[in-house]
Short mmCIF file of C-alpha atoms and ligand atoms in Angstrom, two decimals:
data_model
loop_
_atom_site.label_atom_id
_atom_site.label_comp_id
_atom_site.label_asym_id
_atom_site.label_seq_id
_atom_site.Cartn_x
_atom_site.Cartn_y
_atom_site.Cartn_z
CA MET Y 1 -14.70 0.64 -3.39
CA TYR Y 2 -13.68 4.27 -2.79
CA LYS Y 3 -12.62 6.41 -5.74
CA LEU Y 4 -10.19 9.24 -5.08
CA TYR Y 5 -9.50 12.01 -7.55
CA THR Y 6 -5.99 13.13 -6.75
CA ARG Y 7 -2.76 14.49 -8.16
CA ALA Y 8 0.88 14.12 -7.17
CA GLY Y 9 1.95 16.97 -4.92
CA SER Y 10 -1.63 17.90 -3.98
CA GLY Y 11 -3.74 17.62 -0.83
CA GLY Y 12 -4.66 14.18 -2.15
CA PHE Y 13 -1.52 13.02 -0.33
CA VAL Y 14 -3.07 12.97 3.12
CA VAL Y 15 -6.29 11.30 1.93
CA GLU Y 16 -4.30 8.64 0.09
CA ALA Y 17 -2.39 8.10 3.33
CA ALA Y 18 -5.62 7.78 5.32
CA LEU Y 19 -7.12 5.28 2.86
CA GLU Y 20 -3.91 3.24 2.72
CA MET Y 21 -3.48 3.20 6.50
CA ALA Y 22 -7.12 2.24 6.95
CA GLY Y 23 -6.77 -0.62 4.48
CA ALA Y 24 -9.73 0.82 2.56
CA PRO Y 25 -10.17 -0.48 -0.98
CA PHE Y 26 -9.79 2.47 -3.35
CA GLU Y 27 -8.87 3.44 -6.86
CA ARG Y 28 -7.05 6.63 -7.81
CA VAL Y 29 -8.02 8.86 -10.70
CA ASN Y 30 -5.18 11.15 -11.65
CA VAL Y 31 -6.29 14.73 -12.33
CA ILE Y 32 -4.14 16.94 -14.50
CA LYS Y 33 -4.45 20.55 -13.32
CA GLY Y 34 -7.23 22.36 -15.19
CA ILE Y 35 -8.51 19.27 -17.04
CA ASN Y 36 -11.57 17.29 -15.98
CA PRO Y 37 -10.60 13.59 -16.16
CA ASP Y 38 -14.26 12.61 -16.61
CA GLU Y 39 -17.75 14.05 -16.48
CA GLN Y 40 -18.26 13.02 -12.86
CA PHE Y 41 -15.31 15.07 -11.60
CA GLY Y 42 -16.76 18.36 -12.85
CA LYS Y 43 -19.93 17.66 -10.91
CA ILE Y 44 -18.40 16.52 -7.65
CA SER Y 45 -15.63 19.12 -7.51
CA PRO Y 46 -17.16 22.35 -8.81
CA LEU Y 47 -13.94 24.28 -8.05
CA GLY Y 48 -12.00 21.74 -10.08
CA GLN Y 49 -9.89 20.92 -7.03
CA VAL Y 50 -8.42 17.70 -5.72
CA PRO Y 51 -8.84 15.71 -3.60
CA ALA Y 52 -12.39 14.62 -4.34
CA LEU Y 53 -13.71 11.35 -2.99
CA VAL Y 54 -16.53 9.11 -4.18
CA LEU Y 55 -17.78 6.84 -1.40
CA PRO Y 56 -18.70 3.18 -2.02
CA GLU Y 57 -22.38 4.06 -1.59
CA GLY Y 58 -22.12 6.57 -4.43
CA GLN Y 59 -22.15 9.85 -2.47
CA SER Y 60 -19.18 12.14 -3.07
CA MET Y 61 -17.33 14.79 -1.12
CA THR Y 62 -14.62 17.42 -1.36
CA GLU Y 63 -12.50 18.76 1.54
CA SER Y 64 -9.45 16.80 2.61
CA ALA Y 65 -9.98 17.21 6.36
CA ALA Y 66 -13.57 15.97 6.18
CA MET Y 67 -12.40 12.96 4.16
CA CYS Y 68 -9.70 12.14 6.72
CA GLN Y 69 -12.20 12.35 9.56
CA LEU Y 70 -14.75 10.21 7.75
CA ILE Y 71 -12.16 7.54 6.94
CA ALA Y 72 -10.98 7.56 10.57
CA GLU Y 73 -14.58 7.11 11.70
CA ARG Y 74 -15.31 4.30 9.23
CA PHE Y 75 -12.13 2.36 9.96
CA PRO Y 76 -11.71 2.69 13.75
CA ASN Y 77 -9.25 -0.21 13.97
CA ALA Y 78 -6.71 1.83 12.01
CA LYS Y 79 -6.65 4.37 14.88
CA LEU Y 80 -6.29 7.33 12.55
CA ALA Y 81 -7.86 9.66 15.12
CA PRO Y 82 -8.58 9.69 18.83
CA PRO Y 83 -12.24 8.57 19.08
CA PRO Y 84 -14.98 10.78 20.57
CA GLY Y 85 -14.45 10.92 24.31
CA ALA Y 86 -10.72 10.10 24.15
CA ALA Y 87 -8.23 12.46 25.77
CA GLY Y 88 -6.70 13.61 22.49
CA ARG Y 89 -10.02 14.28 20.74
CA ALA Y 90 -10.18 18.04 21.37
CA ASP Y 91 -6.60 18.51 20.17
CA PHE Y 92 -7.32 16.38 17.10
CA LEU Y 93 -10.34 18.48 16.13
CA ARG Y 94 -8.51 21.70 16.93
CA TRP Y 95 -5.42 20.96 14.84
CA MET Y 96 -7.31 19.35 12.00
CA THR Y 97 -9.37 22.52 11.72
CA PHE Y 98 -6.39 24.82 12.18
CA LEU Y 99 -4.38 23.07 9.47
CA THR Y 100 -7.22 22.95 7.00
CA SER Y 101 -8.79 26.36 7.61
CA VAL Y 102 -5.74 28.47 8.44
CA MET Y 103 -2.62 26.80 7.05
CA TYR Y 104 -3.82 25.17 3.82
CA PRO Y 105 -5.46 28.38 2.49
CA VAL Y 106 -2.41 30.47 3.35
CA ILE Y 107 -0.18 28.06 1.46
CA LEU Y 108 -2.57 28.23 -1.51
CA ARG Y 109 -2.00 32.00 -1.49
CA ILE Y 110 1.73 31.34 -1.95
CA TYR Y 111 1.27 29.04 -4.95
CA TYR Y 112 -1.78 30.68 -6.53
CA ALA Y 113 -0.82 34.29 -5.63
CA PRO Y 114 -2.25 35.99 -8.78
CA ARG Y 115 -5.73 34.74 -7.83
CA TYR Y 116 -5.62 36.72 -4.63
CA SER Y 117 -5.02 40.18 -6.03
CA ALA Y 118 -7.03 42.31 -8.44
CA ASP Y 119 -3.83 44.22 -9.14
CA PRO Y 120 -1.95 42.66 -12.11
CA ASN Y 121 1.29 43.50 -10.27
CA GLY Y 122 0.01 42.35 -6.91
CA ALA Y 123 1.07 38.69 -6.90
CA ASP Y 124 4.52 39.22 -5.41
CA GLY Y 125 3.06 41.12 -2.48
CA VAL Y 126 0.43 38.45 -1.90
CA LYS Y 127 3.12 35.77 -1.92
CA THR Y 128 5.44 37.60 0.48
CA ALA Y 129 2.59 38.26 2.92
CA ALA Y 130 1.37 34.66 2.62
CA ILE Y 131 4.82 33.25 3.43
CA ALA Y 132 4.98 35.47 6.54
CA GLU Y 133 1.51 34.32 7.56
CA ALA Y 134 2.38 30.66 6.96
CA ASP Y 135 5.48 31.11 9.11
CA ARG Y 136 3.35 32.59 11.88
CA GLY Y 137 1.01 29.57 11.69
CA PHE Y 138 3.84 27.04 11.71
CA GLY Y 139 5.18 28.88 14.77
CA VAL Y 140 1.89 28.24 16.56
CA VAL Y 141 2.02 24.51 15.73
CA GLU Y 142 5.69 24.36 16.72
CA ALA Y 143 4.89 25.77 20.16
CA ALA Y 144 2.01 23.31 20.61
CA LEU Y 145 4.39 20.39 19.93
CA GLU Y 146 6.79 21.47 22.68
CA GLY Y 147 7.16 18.59 25.15
CA ARG Y 148 4.88 16.24 23.24
CA GLN Y 149 5.45 13.69 20.54
CA TRP Y 150 2.29 14.08 18.45
CA LEU Y 151 -0.31 16.76 17.87
CA ALA Y 152 -3.22 14.81 19.37
CA GLY Y 153 -3.03 12.22 22.13
CA GLU Y 154 -0.25 9.75 22.75
CA ARG Y 155 0.01 8.24 19.30
CA MET Y 156 0.35 9.26 15.71
CA SER Y 157 -2.88 10.33 14.04
CA ILE Y 158 -3.83 11.52 10.59
CA VAL Y 159 -3.49 15.13 11.74
CA ASP Y 160 0.28 14.56 12.05
CA VAL Y 161 0.34 13.37 8.44
CA TYR Y 162 -1.61 16.49 7.46
CA LEU Y 163 1.07 18.57 9.18
CA LEU Y 164 3.87 16.74 7.36
CA MET Y 165 2.23 17.48 4.01
CA LEU Y 166 1.86 21.19 4.73
CA ALA Y 167 5.36 21.46 6.21
CA TYR Y 168 6.87 20.08 3.00
CA TRP Y 169 4.85 22.52 0.93
CA HIS Y 170 6.76 25.39 2.54
CA PRO Y 171 8.58 27.13 -0.31
CA GLU Y 172 11.83 27.18 1.69
CA PRO Y 173 12.07 23.70 3.25
CA GLY Y 174 15.59 24.34 4.54
CA LYS Y 175 14.48 27.40 6.46
CA ALA Y 176 11.43 25.54 7.75
CA ALA Y 177 13.54 22.62 9.00
CA ALA Y 178 15.83 24.93 10.96
CA ALA Y 179 13.08 27.15 12.31
CA TRP Y 180 10.70 24.49 13.63
CA PRO Y 181 12.57 21.54 15.20
CA ASN Y 182 9.45 20.04 16.79
CA ILE Y 183 7.67 19.92 13.45
CA GLN Y 184 10.79 18.43 11.90
CA ARG Y 185 10.88 15.77 14.58
CA VAL Y 186 7.29 14.75 13.72
CA CYS Y 187 8.14 14.75 10.00
CA LYS Y 188 11.25 12.65 10.60
CA MET Y 189 9.25 10.00 12.47
CA LEU Y 190 6.57 9.91 9.77
CA ARG Y 191 9.03 9.68 6.89
CA ASP Y 192 9.90 6.18 8.11
CA VAL Y 193 6.29 4.94 8.13
CA PRO Y 194 6.11 2.56 5.13
CA VAL Y 195 2.84 3.97 3.71
CA ILE Y 196 4.18 7.53 3.86
CA LYS Y 197 7.51 6.49 2.40
CA ASP Y 198 5.75 4.76 -0.52
CA LEU Y 199 3.40 7.67 -1.18
CA ASN Y 200 6.34 10.01 -1.34
CA ILE Y 201 7.66 8.20 -4.41
CA ARG Y 202 4.77 9.75 -6.34
CA HIS Y 203 4.20 12.95 -4.38
CA GLU Y 204 7.89 13.83 -3.92
CA LEU Y 205 7.36 15.92 -0.81
CA TRP Y 206 10.98 15.49 0.21
N1 GSH C 301 -10.17 22.99 0.84
C1 GSH C 301 -9.73 22.00 -0.12
C2 GSH C 301 -8.58 22.62 -0.92
C3 GSH C 301 -8.24 21.77 -2.11
C4 GSH C 301 -7.25 22.47 -3.03
O1 GSH C 301 -7.04 23.68 -2.98
N2 GSH C 301 -6.59 21.66 -3.90
C5 GSH C 301 -5.62 22.18 -4.83
C6 GSH C 301 -4.43 21.23 -4.91
S1 GSH C 301 -3.54 21.15 -3.38
C7 GSH C 301 -6.22 22.24 -6.21
O2 GSH C 301 -6.76 21.26 -6.70
N3 GSH C 301 -6.08 23.39 -6.87
C8 GSH C 301 -6.47 23.57 -8.23
C9 GSH C 301 -7.17 24.87 -8.41
O3 GSH C 301 -7.62 25.49 -7.42
O4 GSH C 301 -7.29 25.28 -9.55
C10 GSH C 301 -9.30 20.73 0.61
O5 GSH C 301 -8.89 20.81 1.77
O6 GSH C 301 -9.40 19.63 0.04
#
């Protein structure tokens, strides 16, 4: 049994989606921001962040992208990622890394702006710059989706779900929808996937 520490509206969304799509047995532990739900959480997530995943064998991990890749690897029949050697593999690794190392942190700067400035009046500036940087990143993904249905290979993969999550975290969803039609197209297709639809009841991305 997997155990996922998560919270509605957090990066736990994409890991919940991966576990559900894989058919992996898992329990959720809801984490209220700033409060350790149990002693184990403090040890496995030293930054106090979700998601955090405890594997059936007892080992634990943080980092949403690593979790998604591990779940894809452990449940190959779910086809959550193009396997090593497949045509879409390079794109999958590229976009997974881009979303997690470029886009996720920039979006954190929007929502946790005071953390990113030593100036007590600096948060607004951090936020404005972070939104501009997020927009630049979404522009890169938008261009990559031109003429193709999914980010990696010929079928949906967990990296598309990662993109949906980040796209709905944009502070101005209306602007985002108009500015990036290819991303919107991917989101629209995913919104109808039953697992995603169900998860949205709790996460309220849209
Ligand atoms: N790099 C981590 C980022 C996780 C993260 O920043 N989680 C946020 C929620 S989306 C969090 O728990 N923030 C609480 C905090 O930093 O205090 C990942 O990809 O899993």
